[in-house]
mmCIF file with all atom_site columns, C-alpha atoms in Angstrom:
data_model
loop_
_atom_site.group_PDB
_atom_site.id
_atom_site.type_symbol
_atom_site.label_atom_id
_atom_site.label_alt_id
_atom_site.label_comp_id
_atom_site.label_asym_id
_atom_site.label_entity_id
_atom_site.label_seq_id
_atom_site.pdbx_PDB_ins_code
_atom_site.Cartn_x
_atom_site.Cartn_y
_atom_site.Cartn_z
_atom_site.occupancy
_atom_site.B_iso_or_equiv
_atom_site.pdbx_formal_charge
_atom_site.auth_seq_id
_atom_site.auth_comp_id
_atom_site.auth_asym_id
_atom_site.auth_atom_id
_atom_site.pdbx_PDB_model_num
ATOM 1   C CA . MET A 1 1   ? -81.405 -99.345  122.082 1.00 0.00 ? 1   MET A CA 1
ATOM 2   C CA . ARG A 1 2   ? -81.195 -97.409  125.785 1.00 0.00 ? 2   ARG A CA 1
ATOM 3   C CA . ASP A 1 3   ? -77.710 -96.024  127.087 1.00 0.00 ? 3   ASP A CA 1
ATOM 4   C CA . GLU A 1 4   ? -78.736 -97.295  130.538 1.00 0.00 ? 4   GLU A CA 1
ATOM 5   C CA . TRP A 1 5   ? -79.750 -100.577 130.102 1.00 0.00 ? 5   TRP A CA 1
ATOM 6   C CA . PHE A 1 6   ? -75.850 -101.695 128.405 1.00 0.00 ? 6   PHE A CA 1
ATOM 7   C CA . ILE A 1 7   ? -73.406 -102.869 131.792 1.00 0.00 ? 7   ILE A CA 1
ATOM 8   C CA . ARG A 1 8   ? -71.318 -100.639 131.666 1.00 0.00 ? 8   ARG A CA 1
ATOM 9   C CA . GLY A 1 9   ? -68.505 -100.133 133.680 1.00 0.00 ? 9   GLY A CA 1
ATOM 10  C CA . ARG A 1 10  ? -65.648 -97.566  133.072 1.00 0.00 ? 10  ARG A CA 1
ATOM 11  C CA . VAL A 1 11  ? -65.195 -99.039  129.634 1.00 0.00 ? 11  VAL A CA 1
ATOM 12  C CA . PRO A 1 12  ? -65.904 -96.120  126.218 1.00 0.00 ? 12  PRO A CA 1
ATOM 13  C CA . MET A 1 13  ? -69.942 -96.899  124.852 1.00 0.00 ? 13  MET A CA 1
ATOM 14  C CA . THR A 1 14  ? -70.988 -96.607  121.842 1.00 0.00 ? 14  THR A CA 1
ATOM 15  C CA . LYS A 1 15  ? -73.767 -94.069  122.632 1.00 0.00 ? 15  LYS A CA 1
ATOM 16  C CA . SER A 1 16  ? -77.812 -95.172  121.526 1.00 0.00 ? 16  SER A CA 1
ATOM 17  C CA . GLU A 1 17  ? -77.921 -91.600  119.413 1.00 0.00 ? 17  GLU A CA 1
ATOM 18  C CA . VAL A 1 18  ? -74.619 -92.883  117.566 1.00 0.00 ? 18  VAL A CA 1
ATOM 19  C CA . ARG A 1 19  ? -74.706 -96.191  117.810 1.00 0.00 ? 19  ARG A CA 1
ATOM 20  C CA . ALA A 1 20  ? -78.548 -95.657  115.776 1.00 0.00 ? 20  ALA A CA 1
ATOM 21  C CA . VAL A 1 21  ? -76.953 -94.014  113.241 1.00 0.00 ? 21  VAL A CA 1
ATOM 22  C CA . SER A 1 22  ? -73.973 -96.227  112.482 1.00 0.00 ? 22  SER A CA 1
ATOM 23  C CA . ILE A 1 23  ? -77.067 -98.870  112.611 1.00 0.00 ? 23  ILE A CA 1
ATOM 24  C CA . SER A 1 24  ? -78.206 -97.439  110.216 1.00 0.00 ? 24  SER A CA 1
ATOM 25  C CA . LYS A 1 25  ? -74.315 -96.920  107.895 1.00 0.00 ? 25  LYS A CA 1
ATOM 26  C CA . LEU A 1 26  ? -74.051 -100.834 108.470 1.00 0.00 ? 26  LEU A CA 1
ATOM 27  C CA . GLU A 1 27  ? -76.875 -101.428 105.496 1.00 0.00 ? 27  GLU A CA 1
ATOM 28  C CA . LEU A 1 28  ? -77.265 -105.366 107.576 1.00 0.00 ? 28  LEU A CA 1
ATOM 29  C CA . LYS A 1 29  ? -79.155 -107.328 105.909 1.00 0.00 ? 29  LYS A CA 1
ATOM 30  C CA . PRO A 1 30  ? -80.584 -111.120 107.736 1.00 0.00 ? 30  PRO A CA 1
ATOM 31  C CA . ASP A 1 31  ? -77.681 -112.941 107.016 1.00 0.00 ? 31  ASP A CA 1
ATOM 32  C CA . SER A 1 32  ? -75.298 -110.517 107.412 1.00 0.00 ? 32  SER A CA 1
ATOM 33  C CA . VAL A 1 33  ? -71.932 -111.480 108.815 1.00 0.00 ? 33  VAL A CA 1
ATOM 34  C CA . LEU A 1 34  ? -70.647 -108.884 111.554 1.00 0.00 ? 34  LEU A CA 1
ATOM 35  C CA . TRP A 1 35  ? -67.060 -107.963 112.380 1.00 0.00 ? 35  TRP A CA 1
ATOM 36  C CA . ASP A 1 36  ? -67.936 -105.089 115.357 1.00 0.00 ? 36  ASP A CA 1
ATOM 37  C CA . VAL A 1 37  ? -63.456 -104.702 116.044 1.00 0.00 ? 37  VAL A CA 1
ATOM 38  C CA . GLY A 1 38  ? -62.781 -103.090 119.458 1.00 0.00 ? 38  GLY A CA 1
ATOM 39  C CA . ALA A 1 39  ? -66.128 -103.716 120.700 1.00 0.00 ? 39  ALA A CA 1
ATOM 40  C CA . GLY A 1 40  ? -66.082 -101.743 123.242 1.00 0.00 ? 40  GLY A CA 1
ATOM 41  C CA . THR A 1 41  ? -68.898 -102.613 125.684 1.00 0.00 ? 41  THR A CA 1
ATOM 42  C CA . GLY A 1 42  ? -70.673 -104.544 123.068 1.00 0.00 ? 42  GLY A CA 1
ATOM 43  C CA . SER A 1 43  ? -73.660 -102.178 123.227 1.00 0.00 ? 43  SER A CA 1
ATOM 44  C CA . VAL A 1 44  ? -73.419 -102.229 118.477 1.00 0.00 ? 44  VAL A CA 1
ATOM 45  C CA . SER A 1 45  ? -72.914 -105.820 118.535 1.00 0.00 ? 45  SER A CA 1
ATOM 46  C CA . VAL A 1 46  ? -75.836 -106.935 121.163 1.00 0.00 ? 46  VAL A CA 1
ATOM 47  C CA . GLU A 1 47  ? -77.932 -103.848 119.001 1.00 0.00 ? 47  GLU A CA 1
ATOM 48  C CA . ALA A 1 48  ? -76.852 -105.319 116.020 1.00 0.00 ? 48  ALA A CA 1
ATOM 49  C CA . SER A 1 49  ? -77.355 -108.655 116.681 1.00 0.00 ? 49  SER A CA 1
ATOM 50  C CA . PHE A 1 50  ? -80.692 -108.143 116.778 1.00 0.00 ? 50  PHE A CA 1
ATOM 51  C CA . LEU A 1 51  ? -81.249 -106.995 112.756 1.00 0.00 ? 51  LEU A CA 1
ATOM 52  C CA . LEU A 1 52  ? -79.943 -110.341 112.690 1.00 0.00 ? 52  LEU A CA 1
ATOM 53  C CA . GLY A 1 53  ? -81.684 -113.341 111.295 1.00 0.00 ? 53  GLY A CA 1
ATOM 54  C CA . ALA A 1 54  ? -79.273 -116.664 110.225 1.00 0.00 ? 54  ALA A CA 1
ATOM 55  C CA . GLY A 1 55  ? -76.694 -114.108 110.641 1.00 0.00 ? 55  GLY A CA 1
ATOM 56  C CA . ARG A 1 56  ? -73.986 -113.504 113.125 1.00 0.00 ? 56  ARG A CA 1
ATOM 57  C CA . VAL A 1 57  ? -71.466 -111.077 115.248 1.00 0.00 ? 57  VAL A CA 1
ATOM 58  C CA . PHE A 1 58  ? -67.684 -111.507 115.889 1.00 0.00 ? 58  PHE A CA 1
ATOM 59  C CA . ALA A 1 59  ? -67.084 -109.641 119.483 1.00 0.00 ? 59  ALA A CA 1
ATOM 60  C CA . VAL A 1 60  ? -63.537 -108.432 118.942 1.00 0.00 ? 60  VAL A CA 1
ATOM 61  C CA . GLU A 1 61  ? -61.528 -106.705 121.984 1.00 0.00 ? 61  GLU A CA 1
ATOM 62  C CA . LYS A 1 62  ? -58.166 -106.909 123.370 1.00 0.00 ? 62  LYS A CA 1
ATOM 63  C CA . GLU A 1 63  ? -59.670 -105.772 126.629 1.00 0.00 ? 63  GLU A CA 1
ATOM 64  C CA . GLU A 1 64  ? -59.916 -107.788 129.549 1.00 0.00 ? 64  GLU A CA 1
ATOM 65  C CA . ASP A 1 65  ? -63.050 -105.569 131.911 1.00 0.00 ? 65  ASP A CA 1
ATOM 66  C CA . ALA A 1 66  ? -63.930 -104.637 128.412 1.00 0.00 ? 66  ALA A CA 1
ATOM 67  C CA . LEU A 1 67  ? -64.353 -107.989 126.569 1.00 0.00 ? 67  LEU A CA 1
ATOM 68  C CA . GLU A 1 68  ? -66.176 -109.874 130.642 1.00 0.00 ? 68  GLU A CA 1
ATOM 69  C CA . LEU A 1 69  ? -68.489 -106.479 129.968 1.00 0.00 ? 69  LEU A CA 1
ATOM 70  C CA . ILE A 1 70  ? -68.843 -107.346 126.467 1.00 0.00 ? 70  ILE A CA 1
ATOM 71  C CA . ARG A 1 71  ? -70.037 -111.619 127.789 1.00 0.00 ? 71  ARG A CA 1
ATOM 72  C CA . LYS A 1 72  ? -72.519 -109.938 130.472 1.00 0.00 ? 72  LYS A CA 1
ATOM 73  C CA . ASN A 1 73  ? -74.789 -107.576 127.933 1.00 0.00 ? 73  ASN A CA 1
ATOM 74  C CA . ARG A 1 74  ? -74.374 -110.397 125.261 1.00 0.00 ? 74  ARG A CA 1
ATOM 75  C CA . GLU A 1 75  ? -75.918 -112.465 127.887 1.00 0.00 ? 75  GLU A CA 1
ATOM 76  C CA . LYS A 1 76  ? -78.430 -109.840 129.590 1.00 0.00 ? 76  LYS A CA 1
ATOM 77  C CA . PHE A 1 77  ? -79.442 -109.456 126.056 1.00 0.00 ? 77  PHE A CA 1
ATOM 78  C CA . GLN A 1 78  ? -79.889 -113.268 125.465 1.00 0.00 ? 78  GLN A CA 1
ATOM 79  C CA . ALA A 1 79  ? -77.334 -112.388 121.833 1.00 0.00 ? 79  ALA A CA 1
ATOM 80  C CA . ASP A 1 80  ? -76.393 -115.442 120.922 1.00 0.00 ? 80  ASP A CA 1
ATOM 81  C CA . ARG A 1 81  ? -75.883 -114.447 117.407 1.00 0.00 ? 81  ARG A CA 1
ATOM 82  C CA . VAL A 1 82  ? -72.989 -112.352 118.760 1.00 0.00 ? 82  VAL A CA 1
ATOM 83  C CA . THR A 1 83  ? -69.559 -114.215 119.851 1.00 0.00 ? 83  THR A CA 1
ATOM 84  C CA . VAL A 1 84  ? -67.138 -113.112 121.843 1.00 0.00 ? 84  VAL A CA 1
ATOM 85  C CA . VAL A 1 85  ? -63.379 -112.519 120.429 1.00 0.00 ? 85  VAL A CA 1
ATOM 86  C CA . PRO A 1 86  ? -60.335 -112.298 123.212 1.00 0.00 ? 86  PRO A CA 1
ATOM 87  C CA . GLY A 1 87  ? -57.326 -110.601 120.917 1.00 0.00 ? 87  GLY A CA 1
ATOM 88  C CA . THR A 1 88  ? -55.672 -107.721 118.851 1.00 0.00 ? 88  THR A CA 1
ATOM 89  C CA . ALA A 1 89  ? -57.202 -106.449 115.143 1.00 0.00 ? 89  ALA A CA 1
ATOM 90  C CA . PRO A 1 90  ? -56.567 -107.756 112.541 1.00 0.00 ? 90  PRO A CA 1
ATOM 91  C CA . ASP A 1 91  ? -54.235 -110.375 114.478 1.00 0.00 ? 91  ASP A CA 1
ATOM 92  C CA . ALA A 1 92  ? -57.525 -111.562 115.908 1.00 0.00 ? 92  ALA A CA 1
ATOM 93  C CA . PHE A 1 93  ? -59.345 -112.269 112.920 1.00 0.00 ? 93  PHE A CA 1
ATOM 94  C CA . GLU A 1 94  ? -57.491 -115.210 112.085 1.00 0.00 ? 94  GLU A CA 1
ATOM 95  C CA . GLY A 1 95  ? -60.282 -118.191 111.390 1.00 0.00 ? 95  GLY A CA 1
ATOM 96  C CA . LEU A 1 96  ? -63.024 -115.653 111.777 1.00 0.00 ? 96  LEU A CA 1
ATOM 97  C CA . PRO A 1 97  ? -65.427 -116.877 108.644 1.00 0.00 ? 97  PRO A CA 1
ATOM 98  C CA . VAL A 1 98  ? -65.521 -114.482 106.160 1.00 0.00 ? 98  VAL A CA 1
ATOM 99  C CA . PRO A 1 99  ? -67.639 -110.849 106.923 1.00 0.00 ? 99  PRO A CA 1
ATOM 100 C CA . THR A 1 100 ? -70.001 -109.142 104.776 1.00 0.00 ? 100 THR A CA 1
ATOM 101 C CA . HIS A 1 101 ? -70.041 -105.743 107.305 1.00 0.00 ? 101 HIS A CA 1
ATOM 102 C CA . ALA A 1 102 ? -67.376 -104.403 109.382 1.00 0.00 ? 102 ALA A CA 1
ATOM 103 C CA . PHE A 1 103 ? -68.170 -101.412 112.107 1.00 0.00 ? 103 PHE A CA 1
ATOM 104 C CA . ILE A 1 104 ? -65.164 -99.597  113.778 1.00 0.00 ? 104 ILE A CA 1
ATOM 105 C CA . GLY A 1 105 ? -65.490 -98.886  117.457 1.00 0.00 ? 105 GLY A CA 1
ATOM 106 C CA . GLY A 1 106 ? -61.714 -98.962  118.164 1.00 0.00 ? 106 GLY A CA 1
ATOM 107 C CA . SER A 1 107 ? -58.665 -99.726  116.323 1.00 0.00 ? 107 SER A CA 1
ATOM 108 C CA . ALA A 1 108 ? -55.663 -98.797  118.589 1.00 0.00 ? 108 ALA A CA 1
ATOM 109 C CA . GLY A 1 109 ? -53.514 -96.981  116.487 1.00 0.00 ? 109 GLY A CA 1
ATOM 110 C CA . LYS A 1 110 ? -54.098 -100.489 113.826 1.00 0.00 ? 110 LYS A CA 1
ATOM 111 C CA . MET A 1 111 ? -56.758 -98.320  111.328 1.00 0.00 ? 111 MET A CA 1
ATOM 112 C CA . GLY A 1 112 ? -54.674 -98.695  108.369 1.00 0.00 ? 112 GLY A CA 1
ATOM 113 C CA . PRO A 1 113 ? -54.004 -103.003 109.048 1.00 0.00 ? 113 PRO A CA 1
ATOM 114 C CA . ILE A 1 114 ? -57.099 -103.222 109.823 1.00 0.00 ? 114 ILE A CA 1
ATOM 115 C CA . LEU A 1 115 ? -58.543 -102.469 106.593 1.00 0.00 ? 115 LEU A CA 1
ATOM 116 C CA . ASP A 1 116 ? -56.092 -104.376 104.981 1.00 0.00 ? 116 ASP A CA 1
ATOM 117 C CA . ALA A 1 117 ? -57.688 -107.183 106.581 1.00 0.00 ? 117 ALA A CA 1
ATOM 118 C CA . LEU A 1 118 ? -61.009 -107.075 106.221 1.00 0.00 ? 118 LEU A CA 1
ATOM 119 C CA . LEU A 1 119 ? -60.296 -105.859 102.215 1.00 0.00 ? 119 LEU A CA 1
ATOM 120 C CA . GLU A 1 120 ? -58.583 -108.676 101.558 1.00 0.00 ? 120 GLU A CA 1
ATOM 121 C CA . LYS A 1 121 ? -61.057 -110.922 103.128 1.00 0.00 ? 121 LYS A CA 1
ATOM 122 C CA . ASN A 1 122 ? -64.133 -109.034 101.346 1.00 0.00 ? 122 ASN A CA 1
ATOM 123 C CA . PRO A 1 123 ? -63.237 -106.469 98.607  1.00 0.00 ? 123 PRO A CA 1
ATOM 124 C CA . GLY A 1 124 ? -66.586 -106.267 98.968  1.00 0.00 ? 124 GLY A CA 1
ATOM 125 C CA . ILE A 1 125 ? -67.270 -105.285 102.629 1.00 0.00 ? 125 ILE A CA 1
ATOM 126 C CA . ARG A 1 126 ? -69.399 -102.727 104.098 1.00 0.00 ? 126 ARG A CA 1
ATOM 127 C CA . VAL A 1 127 ? -67.562 -100.970 106.775 1.00 0.00 ? 127 VAL A CA 1
ATOM 128 C CA . VAL A 1 128 ? -68.638 -98.028  108.709 1.00 0.00 ? 128 VAL A CA 1
ATOM 129 C CA . ILE A 1 129 ? -65.845 -96.479  111.025 1.00 0.00 ? 129 ILE A CA 1
ATOM 130 C CA . ASN A 1 130 ? -66.100 -93.590  114.115 1.00 0.00 ? 130 ASN A CA 1
ATOM 131 C CA . VAL A 1 131 ? -63.479 -92.081  115.144 1.00 0.00 ? 131 VAL A CA 1
ATOM 132 C CA . ILE A 1 132 ? -63.718 -88.590  117.352 1.00 0.00 ? 132 ILE A CA 1
ATOM 133 C CA . SER A 1 133 ? -60.166 -87.552  116.752 1.00 0.00 ? 133 SER A CA 1
ATOM 134 C CA . LEU A 1 134 ? -59.483 -84.954  113.488 1.00 0.00 ? 134 LEU A CA 1
ATOM 135 C CA . GLU A 1 135 ? -56.397 -87.194  113.191 1.00 0.00 ? 135 GLU A CA 1
ATOM 136 C CA . SER A 1 136 ? -58.129 -90.225  112.731 1.00 0.00 ? 136 SER A CA 1
ATOM 137 C CA . LEU A 1 137 ? -59.948 -88.908  111.018 1.00 0.00 ? 137 LEU A CA 1
ATOM 138 C CA . GLY A 1 138 ? -57.367 -87.477  108.897 1.00 0.00 ? 138 GLY A CA 1
ATOM 139 C CA . GLU A 1 139 ? -55.794 -90.943  108.532 1.00 0.00 ? 139 GLU A CA 1
ATOM 140 C CA . VAL A 1 140 ? -59.405 -92.550  107.486 1.00 0.00 ? 140 VAL A CA 1
ATOM 141 C CA . LEU A 1 141 ? -59.812 -90.248  104.386 1.00 0.00 ? 141 LEU A CA 1
ATOM 142 C CA . SER A 1 142 ? -56.260 -90.877  103.176 1.00 0.00 ? 142 SER A CA 1
ATOM 143 C CA . TYR A 1 143 ? -56.225 -94.084  104.404 1.00 0.00 ? 143 TYR A CA 1
ATOM 144 C CA . MET A 1 144 ? -59.271 -94.573  101.008 1.00 0.00 ? 144 MET A CA 1
ATOM 145 C CA . LYS A 1 145 ? -57.631 -92.301  99.314  1.00 0.00 ? 145 LYS A CA 1
ATOM 146 C CA . LYS A 1 146 ? -54.236 -93.885  98.790  1.00 0.00 ? 146 LYS A CA 1
ATOM 147 C CA . ARG A 1 147 ? -56.935 -97.256  98.314  1.00 0.00 ? 147 ARG A CA 1
ATOM 148 C CA . ASP A 1 148 ? -59.178 -95.444  95.760  1.00 0.00 ? 148 ASP A CA 1
ATOM 149 C CA . LEU A 1 149 ? -62.551 -95.420  98.278  1.00 0.00 ? 149 LEU A CA 1
ATOM 150 C CA . SER A 1 150 ? -65.200 -93.734  97.790  1.00 0.00 ? 150 SER A CA 1
ATOM 151 C CA . GLY A 1 151 ? -67.398 -92.835  100.629 1.00 0.00 ? 151 GLY A CA 1
ATOM 152 C CA . GLU A 1 152 ? -69.678 -90.805  103.177 1.00 0.00 ? 152 GLU A CA 1
ATOM 153 C CA . ILE A 1 153 ? -68.929 -88.848  106.007 1.00 0.00 ? 153 ILE A CA 1
ATOM 154 C CA . VAL A 1 154 ? -71.287 -88.507  108.509 1.00 0.00 ? 154 VAL A CA 1
ATOM 155 C CA . SER A 1 155 ? -70.684 -85.859  111.543 1.00 0.00 ? 155 SER A CA 1
ATOM 156 C CA . VAL A 1 156 ? -73.202 -86.495  114.512 1.00 0.00 ? 156 VAL A CA 1
ATOM 157 C CA . GLN A 1 157 ? -72.971 -84.172  117.397 1.00 0.00 ? 157 GLN A CA 1
ATOM 158 C CA . THR A 1 158 ? -75.886 -84.611  119.575 1.00 0.00 ? 158 THR A CA 1
ATOM 159 C CA . ALA A 1 159 ? -77.654 -82.960  123.553 1.00 0.00 ? 159 ALA A CA 1
ATOM 160 C CA . ARG A 1 160 ? -78.198 -84.617  126.401 1.00 0.00 ? 160 ARG A CA 1
ATOM 161 C CA . SER A 1 161 ? -80.769 -83.135  128.932 1.00 0.00 ? 161 SER A CA 1
ATOM 162 C CA . ARG A 1 162 ? -79.551 -82.405  132.694 1.00 0.00 ? 162 ARG A CA 1
ATOM 163 C CA . THR A 1 163 ? -82.616 -80.822  135.631 1.00 0.00 ? 163 THR A CA 1
ATOM 164 C CA . ALA A 1 164 ? -81.016 -78.166  137.509 1.00 0.00 ? 164 ALA A CA 1
ATOM 165 C CA . GLY A 1 165 ? -82.841 -77.338  139.777 1.00 0.00 ? 165 GLY A CA 1
ATOM 166 C CA . SER A 1 166 ? -86.728 -76.911  138.465 1.00 0.00 ? 166 SER A CA 1
ATOM 167 C CA . HIS A 1 167 ? -84.429 -75.854  134.899 1.00 0.00 ? 167 HIS A CA 1
ATOM 168 C CA . HIS A 1 168 ? -84.011 -78.382  132.114 1.00 0.00 ? 168 HIS A CA 1
ATOM 169 C CA . LEU A 1 169 ? -79.886 -77.680  130.473 1.00 0.00 ? 169 LEU A CA 1
ATOM 170 C CA . MET A 1 170 ? -78.818 -79.390  127.373 1.00 0.00 ? 170 MET A CA 1
ATOM 171 C CA . MET A 1 171 ? -75.310 -80.582  127.701 1.00 0.00 ? 171 MET A CA 1
ATOM 172 C CA . GLY A 1 172 ? -73.508 -81.354  124.167 1.00 0.00 ? 172 GLY A CA 1
ATOM 173 C CA . GLN A 1 173 ? -72.157 -84.264  123.439 1.00 0.00 ? 173 GLN A CA 1
ATOM 174 C CA . ASN A 1 174 ? -69.160 -84.744  121.876 1.00 0.00 ? 174 ASN A CA 1
ATOM 175 C CA . PRO A 1 175 ? -69.133 -84.900  117.299 1.00 0.00 ? 175 PRO A CA 1
ATOM 176 C CA . VAL A 1 176 ? -68.096 -88.976  116.019 1.00 0.00 ? 176 VAL A CA 1
ATOM 177 C CA . TYR A 1 177 ? -67.477 -88.366  112.235 1.00 0.00 ? 177 TYR A CA 1
ATOM 178 C CA . ILE A 1 178 ? -68.849 -91.930  111.111 1.00 0.00 ? 178 ILE A CA 1
ATOM 179 C CA . ILE A 1 179 ? -67.142 -92.930  108.062 1.00 0.00 ? 179 ILE A CA 1
ATOM 180 C CA . SER A 1 180 ? -69.136 -95.707  105.883 1.00 0.00 ? 180 SER A CA 1
ATOM 181 C CA . PHE A 1 181 ? -68.290 -97.486  102.114 1.00 0.00 ? 181 PHE A CA 1
ATOM 182 C CA . GLY A 1 182 ? -68.223 -99.765  100.590 1.00 0.00 ? 182 GLY A CA 1
ATOM 183 C CA . GLY A 1 183 ? -71.384 -103.204 100.150 1.00 0.00 ? 183 GLY A CA 1
ATOM 184 C CA . GLU A 1 184 ? -73.628 -103.503 97.737  1.00 0.00 ? 184 GLU A CA 1
ATOM 185 C CA . GLU A 1 185 ? -74.866 -100.676 95.597  1.00 0.00 ? 185 GLU A CA 1
ATOM 186 C CA . CYS A 1 186 ? -79.502 -100.444 96.092  1.00 0.00 ? 186 CYS A CA 1
ATOM 187 C CA . PRO A 1 187 ? -80.954 -103.195 94.862  1.00 0.00 ? 187 PRO A CA 1
ATOM 188 C CA . TRP A 1 188 ? -84.192 -100.904 94.014  1.00 0.00 ? 188 TRP A CA 1
ATOM 189 C CA . ALA A 1 189 ? -81.652 -98.370  92.126  1.00 0.00 ? 189 ALA A CA 1
ATOM 190 C CA . GLU A 1 190 ? -82.254 -99.983  88.957  1.00 0.00 ? 190 GLU A CA 1
ATOM 191 C CA . GLU A 1 191 ? -85.491 -99.980  89.345  1.00 0.00 ? 191 GLU A CA 1
ATOM 192 C CA . SER A 1 192 ? -85.828 -96.562  89.532  1.00 0.00 ? 192 SER A CA 1
ATOM 193 C CA . SER A 1 193 ? -83.604 -94.920  86.823  1.00 0.00 ? 193 SER A CA 1
#
């Protein structure tokens, strides 16, 4: 989905190219229960919800202006499978159904407790995390090592064009590290062995 389709305000948003890779890495199924932690504008929640038949998305967000944007984008796109959950993670997880998948776009400095809560709810959960700072990447890698979790890291850096007179210039975007781990093994893997 195009970024400009979303109502933005001043809230950070996962850009379309990064969103596409992140949603792909989630490996959602029609009946998945996705927790979108630090949901921002709700762009991941909304786009992921279109892949779900009977599944649900719970957009967890603590900032009031972001919560309003999630509600507006949910309404704009008629994303009825998205439930807005106000509060700070992991405390906001109380009372939510067990997740099969989680996307972490923001942790407010509580990455460890958030991951602990997710893995406690479902040890087989599929988790995808987006970070932009090397410190946050290091924090996630240390956590994974401590918990003996193996996963994948993808660095995505895109460039977008802008016009300068009659010319088009490519403007580099910040790199985003997409970390993914957990979930089910590919059901077709055994058949091809």
